[in-house]
Amino acid sequence: MSKDAYIHKLLPGSPGGPLLFVFHGTGADENQLLGFGRELLPGATIVSPRGDVSEHGAARFFRRTGEGVYDMDDLARATQKMAGFVKAHVEAAKPSAVFGLGYSNGANILASVVFAAPELFDAAALMHPLIPFEPRVQGSLAGRHILITAGRRDPICPPDLTSRLEAYLRADGADVTVEWHDGGHEVRPNEIEAARRLFTLAPAANQKDRA
């Protein structure tokens, strides 16, 4: 798969440093999380793809037929395409670590890639994901660090589905942290700090795992 499979932006970082992929929410584009990624990991190379599906003009990473009702065939297509895009950038950059961060629809495609190719990301931050199906992990998530952030009053991502996703990931061996706030679908400061901790601490933990 090509590094140019998606329209994307790339912010260069330190040679050989971490590679951070950021995935926007519905209706946004490749600019939404670039600055956020740079704030979280100043020395990382940031890669931000634009979703290749249009929902009434709003960019998404895969199709849906209603709120929380996914076109599973298109999700499978998008997952395979995104995994190839990530692999191509990783092979070219040869980074010290590979991280992913996604918000809303971006969190959903990131989660789906994690399920399909658990070896790709050392750590992933899923901000307000909605996974209304039972994932089939193609391998083991042992040694992978995953943060889920969520709002207890999120009208799009019900808390019970967040808890169910946590249980699925733990059952497949992932090191999972869940960061809650009492609001809705918005990102709050405690989520940002939790993501910063994840990406700061994950490389050291992974070195320990490999020892």
XYZ file of C-alpha atoms in Angstrom:
211
model
C 0.000 0.000 0.000
C 1.210 3.490 -0.820
C 2.118 6.247 1.629
C -0.173 8.383 -0.520
C -3.233 6.125 -0.341
C -4.969 8.948 1.549
C -4.813 12.697 1.166
C -2.814 13.583 4.242
C -0.513 16.042 5.969
C 2.831 15.194 7.521
C 4.691 17.241 10.116
C 8.319 16.060 10.278
C 9.832 15.337 13.672
C 13.173 14.142 14.962
C 14.773 11.504 12.678
C 14.235 8.073 14.188
C 11.815 9.461 16.762
C 8.205 8.394 17.347
C 5.610 8.333 14.579
C 2.132 9.536 15.588
C -0.913 8.978 13.366
C -3.928 11.193 14.111
C -7.439 10.476 12.823
C -10.087 13.203 12.685
C -13.777 13.072 13.542
C -16.720 13.198 11.119
C -16.867 16.437 9.167
C -13.310 17.494 9.977
C -10.176 16.931 7.910
C -6.469 16.305 8.160
C -5.929 19.643 9.901
C -8.111 18.927 12.959
C -5.601 17.092 15.148
C -2.238 18.149 13.697
C -1.582 20.820 16.317
C -2.894 18.553 19.058
C -0.481 15.836 17.991
C 2.427 18.250 17.993
C 1.441 19.467 21.472
C 1.333 15.920 22.818
C 4.597 14.766 21.234
C 6.773 17.719 20.177
C 9.524 15.534 18.698
C 7.297 13.096 16.809
C 6.554 12.939 13.119
C 2.799 13.480 12.776
C 0.811 11.837 9.974
C -2.799 12.926 9.543
C -4.926 11.290 6.807
C -8.250 12.641 5.551
C -11.206 10.248 5.497
C -12.003 9.090 1.955
C -15.784 8.783 2.413
C -18.193 11.713 2.070
C -21.400 11.725 4.111
C -23.382 14.635 2.667
C -20.097 16.492 2.287
C -18.675 15.475 5.678
C -15.456 13.468 5.521
C -15.436 10.085 7.264
C -13.223 7.018 7.218
C -15.998 4.509 6.445
C -19.671 4.508 5.553
C -22.623 4.098 7.882
C -26.364 3.718 7.322
C -27.405 5.517 10.527
C -26.053 6.739 13.864
C -24.111 3.799 15.276
C -25.097 1.537 12.353
C -21.984 0.765 10.343
C -21.576 -0.524 6.810
C -19.415 -3.439 7.892
C -18.225 -4.237 4.366
C -17.000 -0.688 3.941
C -15.418 -0.744 7.401
C -13.480 -3.848 6.347
C -12.351 -2.067 3.155
C -11.303 1.040 5.074
C -9.492 -0.987 7.731
C -7.402 -2.848 5.163
C -6.595 0.359 3.292
C -5.653 2.253 6.470
C -3.501 -0.589 7.784
C -1.576 -0.547 4.508
C -1.174 3.239 4.689
C 0.182 3.025 8.240
C 2.557 0.188 7.355
C 3.952 2.122 4.388
C 4.754 5.144 6.565
C 6.260 2.981 9.304
C 8.500 1.154 6.834
C 9.701 4.460 5.386
C 10.255 6.237 8.716
C 11.663 3.359 10.808
C 10.480 5.124 13.990
C 11.380 4.387 17.600
C 7.673 3.858 18.394
C 4.340 4.000 16.565
C 1.358 5.709 18.191
C -2.215 6.374 17.102
C -4.769 8.912 18.278
C -8.306 9.203 16.992
C -11.412 11.148 17.920
C -14.967 9.866 17.317
C -15.042 8.396 13.784
C -11.253 8.618 13.797
C -11.159 6.599 17.015
C -13.362 3.988 15.370
C -11.107 3.455 12.349
C -8.056 3.405 14.635
C -9.714 0.776 16.843
C -10.595 -1.316 13.794
C -6.985 -1.214 12.574
C -5.801 -2.207 16.064
C -8.164 -5.208 15.944
C -6.990 -6.217 12.455
C -3.254 -5.597 12.920
C -2.392 -5.561 16.643
C 1.341 -5.364 15.920
C 1.137 -1.976 14.187
C 0.708 0.407 17.123
C 2.679 0.408 20.372
C -0.004 2.604 21.949
C -3.349 4.005 20.830
C -5.599 6.703 22.285
C -9.260 6.178 21.399
C -11.191 9.363 22.206
C -14.939 8.754 22.357
C -14.996 5.582 20.239
C -18.239 3.804 19.388
C -17.749 0.095 18.648
C -21.270 -1.407 18.427
C -19.995 -4.856 17.435
C -17.846 -7.561 18.999
C -14.327 -7.116 17.604
C -12.323 -10.045 16.302
C -8.696 -9.369 17.119
C -6.333 -10.936 14.592
C -3.717 -12.043 17.096
C -2.929 -10.765 20.568
C -2.900 -7.282 22.073
C -0.422 -8.302 24.778
C 2.078 -5.507 25.345
C -0.088 -2.902 23.597
C -1.135 0.165 25.567
C -4.614 1.544 24.879
C -6.333 4.587 26.324
C -10.097 5.026 25.990
C -11.590 8.407 26.854
C -15.314 8.931 27.261
C -18.086 11.152 28.584
C -20.606 9.732 31.006
C -23.339 11.756 29.258
C -22.131 11.222 25.704
C -25.250 11.014 23.473
C -23.277 9.369 20.649
C -21.175 6.845 22.578
C -23.181 5.248 25.424
C -21.075 4.492 28.520
C -22.090 0.833 28.521
C -20.540 0.357 25.074
C -17.361 2.060 26.287
C -17.178 -0.390 29.188
C -17.855 -3.295 26.838
C -14.999 -2.188 24.557
C -12.704 -2.010 27.571
C -13.627 -5.584 28.482
C -12.978 -6.820 24.928
C -9.546 -5.201 24.830
C -8.547 -6.510 28.253
C -9.663 -10.009 27.288
C -7.300 -9.855 24.315
C -4.353 -8.899 26.529
C -4.133 -5.124 26.093
C -2.990 -2.808 28.869
C -6.106 -0.598 29.003
C -6.736 2.722 30.761
C -10.133 4.438 30.705
C -10.415 8.179 31.345
C -13.948 9.447 32.028
C -15.442 12.897 32.391
C -18.979 13.900 33.296
C -19.765 15.615 29.997
C -20.728 14.523 26.515
C -18.865 14.018 23.246
C -16.427 16.890 23.729
C -12.744 16.448 24.592
C -11.832 17.823 28.029
C -8.459 18.641 29.641
C -8.243 15.419 31.657
C -8.433 13.425 28.407
C -5.600 15.447 26.914
C -3.420 14.832 29.960
C -4.246 11.126 29.866
C -3.138 10.950 26.215
C 0.055 12.805 27.049
C 0.815 10.282 29.839
C 0.105 7.368 27.525
C 2.536 8.483 24.834
C 5.174 9.543 27.341
C 5.141 6.321 29.354
C 4.406 3.723 26.652
C 7.922 3.646 25.105
C 9.539 2.875 28.472
C 6.946 0.212 29.181
C 7.472 -1.356 25.751
C 11.212 -1.529 26.297
C 10.509 -3.397 29.533
C 8.125 -5.736 27.674
C 10.844 -6.562 25.122
C 13.559 -7.135 27.750
